[in-house]
Short mmCIF file of C-alpha atoms in Angstrom, two decimals:
data_model
loop_
_atom_site.label_atom_id
_atom_site.label_comp_id
_atom_site.label_asym_id
_atom_site.label_seq_id
_atom_site.Cartn_x
_atom_site.Cartn_y
_atom_site.Cartn_z
CA MET A 28 164.13 156.05 151.72
CA THR A 29 160.96 157.80 152.60
CA ALA A 30 157.56 156.19 153.01
CA ASP A 31 156.14 157.99 149.99
CA HIS A 32 158.97 156.79 147.82
CA GLN A 33 158.43 153.19 148.98
CA ASN A 34 154.70 153.34 148.27
CA GLY A 35 155.34 154.64 144.78
CA ARG A 36 157.70 151.77 144.07
CA GLU A 37 155.15 149.17 145.19
CA GLN A 38 152.49 150.71 142.97
CA GLU A 39 154.82 150.49 139.96
CA ASP A 40 155.45 146.82 140.69
CA VAL A 41 151.74 146.14 140.83
CA LEU A 42 151.23 147.96 137.54
CA GLU A 43 154.01 145.94 135.94
CA GLU A 44 152.40 142.72 137.10
CA LYS A 45 149.04 143.83 135.78
CA SER A 46 150.43 144.97 132.44
CA VAL A 47 149.85 142.46 129.68
CA ASP A 48 152.55 141.29 127.35
CA PRO A 49 151.10 141.53 123.77
CA THR A 50 153.15 138.55 122.56
CA GLN A 51 151.91 136.44 125.42
CA THR A 52 148.34 137.58 124.68
CA GLU A 53 148.64 136.56 121.06
CA GLU A 54 150.05 133.21 122.05
CA ASN A 55 147.23 132.64 124.51
CA GLY A 56 144.67 133.72 121.92
CA SER A 57 146.19 131.36 119.36
CA THR A 58 146.16 128.50 121.85
CA GLU A 59 142.54 129.10 122.75
CA SER A 60 141.63 129.28 119.07
CA THR A 61 143.40 125.97 118.37
CA GLU A 62 141.67 124.32 121.31
CA ASP A 63 138.31 125.56 120.04
CA GLU A 64 139.03 124.24 116.59
CA VAL A 65 140.01 120.86 117.99
CA LEU A 66 136.88 120.82 120.13
CA ASN A 67 134.73 121.78 117.16
CA ALA A 68 136.41 119.13 115.03
CA GLU A 69 135.76 116.52 117.68
CA ILE A 70 132.12 117.59 117.90
CA VAL A 71 131.77 117.44 114.11
CA GLU A 72 133.47 114.05 114.08
CA GLU A 73 131.22 112.75 116.83
CA SER A 74 128.20 114.17 115.03
CA SER A 75 129.36 112.55 111.79
CA GLU A 76 129.87 109.23 113.56
CA GLY A 77 126.40 109.55 115.06
CA THR A 78 124.90 110.22 111.64
CA ASP A 79 126.74 107.23 110.16
CA LEU A 80 125.52 104.99 112.96
CA GLN A 81 121.97 106.23 112.49
CA LYS A 82 122.17 105.50 108.76
CA GLU A 83 123.58 102.05 109.47
CA ILE A 84 120.79 101.34 111.96
CA GLU A 85 118.17 102.46 109.44
CA ALA A 86 119.78 100.30 106.74
CA LEU A 87 119.76 97.29 109.08
CA LYS A 88 116.11 97.90 109.98
CA ALA A 89 115.19 98.12 106.29
CA SER A 90 117.15 94.94 105.61
CA GLU A 91 115.35 93.18 108.47
CA LEU A 92 111.97 94.26 107.09
CA ARG A 93 112.89 92.96 103.64
CA ILE A 94 114.05 89.63 105.09
CA ARG A 95 110.82 89.30 107.10
CA ALA A 96 108.72 90.13 104.02
CA ASP A 97 110.66 87.59 101.94
CA PHE A 98 110.20 84.96 104.64
CA ASP A 99 106.46 85.68 104.90
CA ASN A 100 106.12 85.37 101.12
CA PHE A 101 108.13 82.13 101.15
CA ARG A 102 105.95 80.70 103.94
CA ARG A 103 102.75 81.76 102.15
CA ARG A 104 103.88 80.24 98.85
CA THR A 105 104.93 77.03 100.61
CA ASN A 106 101.55 76.76 102.36
CA GLU A 107 99.71 77.38 99.09
CA GLU A 108 101.81 74.79 97.25
CA ASN A 109 101.27 72.24 100.03
CA ALA A 110 97.51 72.90 100.02
CA LYS A 111 97.40 72.57 96.23
CA ARG A 112 99.47 69.38 96.38
CA VAL A 113 97.05 67.86 98.90
CA LYS A 114 94.01 69.05 96.94
CA PHE A 115 95.17 67.47 93.68
CA ALA A 116 96.94 64.44 95.18
CA SER A 117 94.29 62.07 93.78
CA GLN A 118 94.18 63.62 90.29
CA SER A 119 96.27 60.91 88.62
CA VAL A 120 94.02 58.19 90.08
CA ILE A 121 90.88 60.06 89.03
CA GLU A 122 92.20 60.43 85.49
CA LYS A 123 92.62 56.65 85.36
CA LEU A 124 89.06 56.09 86.66
CA ILE A 125 87.37 58.37 84.12
CA PRO A 126 87.74 55.92 81.18
CA LEU A 127 86.10 53.26 83.37
CA ILE A 128 83.16 55.61 83.92
CA ASP A 129 82.96 56.13 80.13
CA ASN A 130 82.71 52.37 79.68
CA PHE A 131 80.08 52.03 82.39
CA GLU A 132 77.99 54.74 80.72
CA ARG A 133 78.29 53.04 77.32
CA ALA A 134 77.17 49.77 78.92
CA LEU A 135 74.17 51.51 80.50
CA GLN A 136 73.11 52.93 77.12
CA VAL A 137 72.63 49.43 75.72
CA GLU A 138 68.99 48.35 75.93
CA ALA A 139 68.65 45.21 78.02
CA THR A 140 66.11 42.74 76.61
CA SER A 141 66.42 39.73 78.92
CA GLU A 142 66.04 39.50 82.68
CA ASP A 143 69.66 38.42 83.06
CA ALA A 144 70.83 41.44 81.03
CA LYS A 145 68.62 43.77 83.11
CA GLN A 146 70.05 42.38 86.37
CA LEU A 147 73.56 42.73 85.01
CA GLN A 148 72.80 46.29 83.93
CA ALA A 149 71.42 47.11 87.38
CA GLY A 150 74.71 45.92 88.92
CA VAL A 151 76.67 48.04 86.45
CA ASP A 152 74.48 51.03 87.29
CA MET A 153 75.12 50.54 91.01
CA VAL A 154 78.90 50.42 90.53
CA HIS A 155 78.66 53.44 88.23
CA ARG A 156 76.84 55.48 90.88
CA GLN A 157 79.37 54.45 93.53
CA LEU A 158 82.17 55.68 91.31
CA LEU A 159 80.37 58.97 90.76
CA ASP A 160 80.02 59.35 94.54
CA VAL A 161 83.79 58.91 94.89
CA LEU A 162 84.34 61.57 92.24
CA ASN A 163 81.95 63.94 93.99
CA VAL A 164 83.92 63.57 97.23
CA GLU A 165 87.04 64.58 95.30
CA GLN A 166 85.20 67.62 93.87
CA VAL A 167 85.15 66.14 90.35
CA GLU A 168 82.34 67.54 88.22
CA ALA A 169 81.19 66.92 84.63
CA ILE A 170 81.54 69.84 82.23
CA GLU A 171 78.31 71.12 80.71
CA ALA A 172 78.54 71.01 76.96
CA VAL A 173 75.40 70.63 74.79
CA GLY A 174 73.60 73.95 74.36
CA GLN A 175 76.51 75.90 75.85
CA PRO A 176 78.65 78.42 73.93
CA PHE A 177 81.86 76.80 72.78
CA ASP A 178 84.65 77.56 75.28
CA PRO A 179 88.14 76.37 74.34
CA ASN A 180 89.01 76.31 78.05
CA TYR A 181 86.48 73.49 78.60
CA HIS A 182 85.62 72.11 75.16
CA GLN A 183 87.63 70.42 72.44
CA ALA A 184 85.88 70.85 69.07
CA VAL A 185 86.42 67.95 66.71
CA MET A 186 84.07 69.19 63.98
CA GLN A 187 81.51 71.79 62.98
CA GLU A 188 78.11 71.08 61.50
CA PRO A 189 75.14 73.12 60.31
CA SER A 190 72.32 73.27 62.86
CA ASP A 191 68.74 74.47 62.78
CA LYS A 192 68.43 74.09 66.54
CA TYR A 193 71.51 75.99 67.75
CA GLU A 194 73.13 79.26 66.78
CA SER A 195 76.64 79.44 65.45
CA GLY A 196 79.28 78.73 68.09
CA ILE A 197 76.95 76.64 70.29
CA VAL A 198 77.87 73.06 71.18
CA THR A 199 75.44 70.71 69.42
CA MET A 200 76.72 67.31 70.55
CA GLU A 201 79.03 65.85 73.20
CA LEU A 202 81.16 62.99 71.93
CA GLN A 203 83.09 62.46 75.14
CA LYS A 204 82.26 63.86 78.58
CA GLY A 205 84.74 66.27 80.16
CA TYR A 206 85.54 66.76 83.83
CA THR A 207 86.94 69.37 86.21
CA MET A 208 88.55 68.80 89.58
CA HIS A 209 88.42 71.68 92.07
CA GLY A 210 87.68 73.91 89.07
CA ARG A 211 90.69 72.66 87.08
CA VAL A 212 89.98 70.91 83.78
CA ILE A 213 91.40 67.41 83.95
CA ARG A 214 89.76 66.36 80.66
CA PRO A 215 87.97 68.71 78.21
CA SER A 216 84.68 67.74 76.58
CA MET A 217 85.03 66.49 73.02
CA VAL A 218 82.22 68.22 71.12
CA LYS A 219 80.61 69.22 67.84
CA VAL A 220 79.90 72.91 67.32
CA ALA A 221 77.25 74.63 65.19
CA GLU A 222 78.58 76.54 62.18
#
């Protein structure tokens, strides 16, 4: 065997090693394609999981905000109800005192002729003023009636009468005094109204 012949043989072997088998190439290409698809699927799945988590986090945040808003509203309503309960805690007692004030005022309208009656009336007047002071502390105020336009929110009309002094719809006489407490009517005025 000559040297040239040996070199030629080695070159053929190298070429055979470098030659590519088409079947093997297709198999490799198919394998790479499958791996890419799997990788892409995993990426899509991870991306989908990330999106789902993000949506869940946003839903939880929205739920937390709603719960906080509901709690704030509940606390505000509770505070308002407690404040109102404290403000009107004495209303039932005041309502029981008002008829006593009516009686004191009727007694004060009687003209005293004797010294004993005048002294007794002075004592009644003093007690009457003390009661009014207690009502003022509790923010109890008398409702204006005579000369005011009739207002069904504050006045209770028991009759109508013709009047030369007042226009139609104006209160002409107060039969029983009305009162408010912190702006709330606890007893309306009983009145006559001009026709």
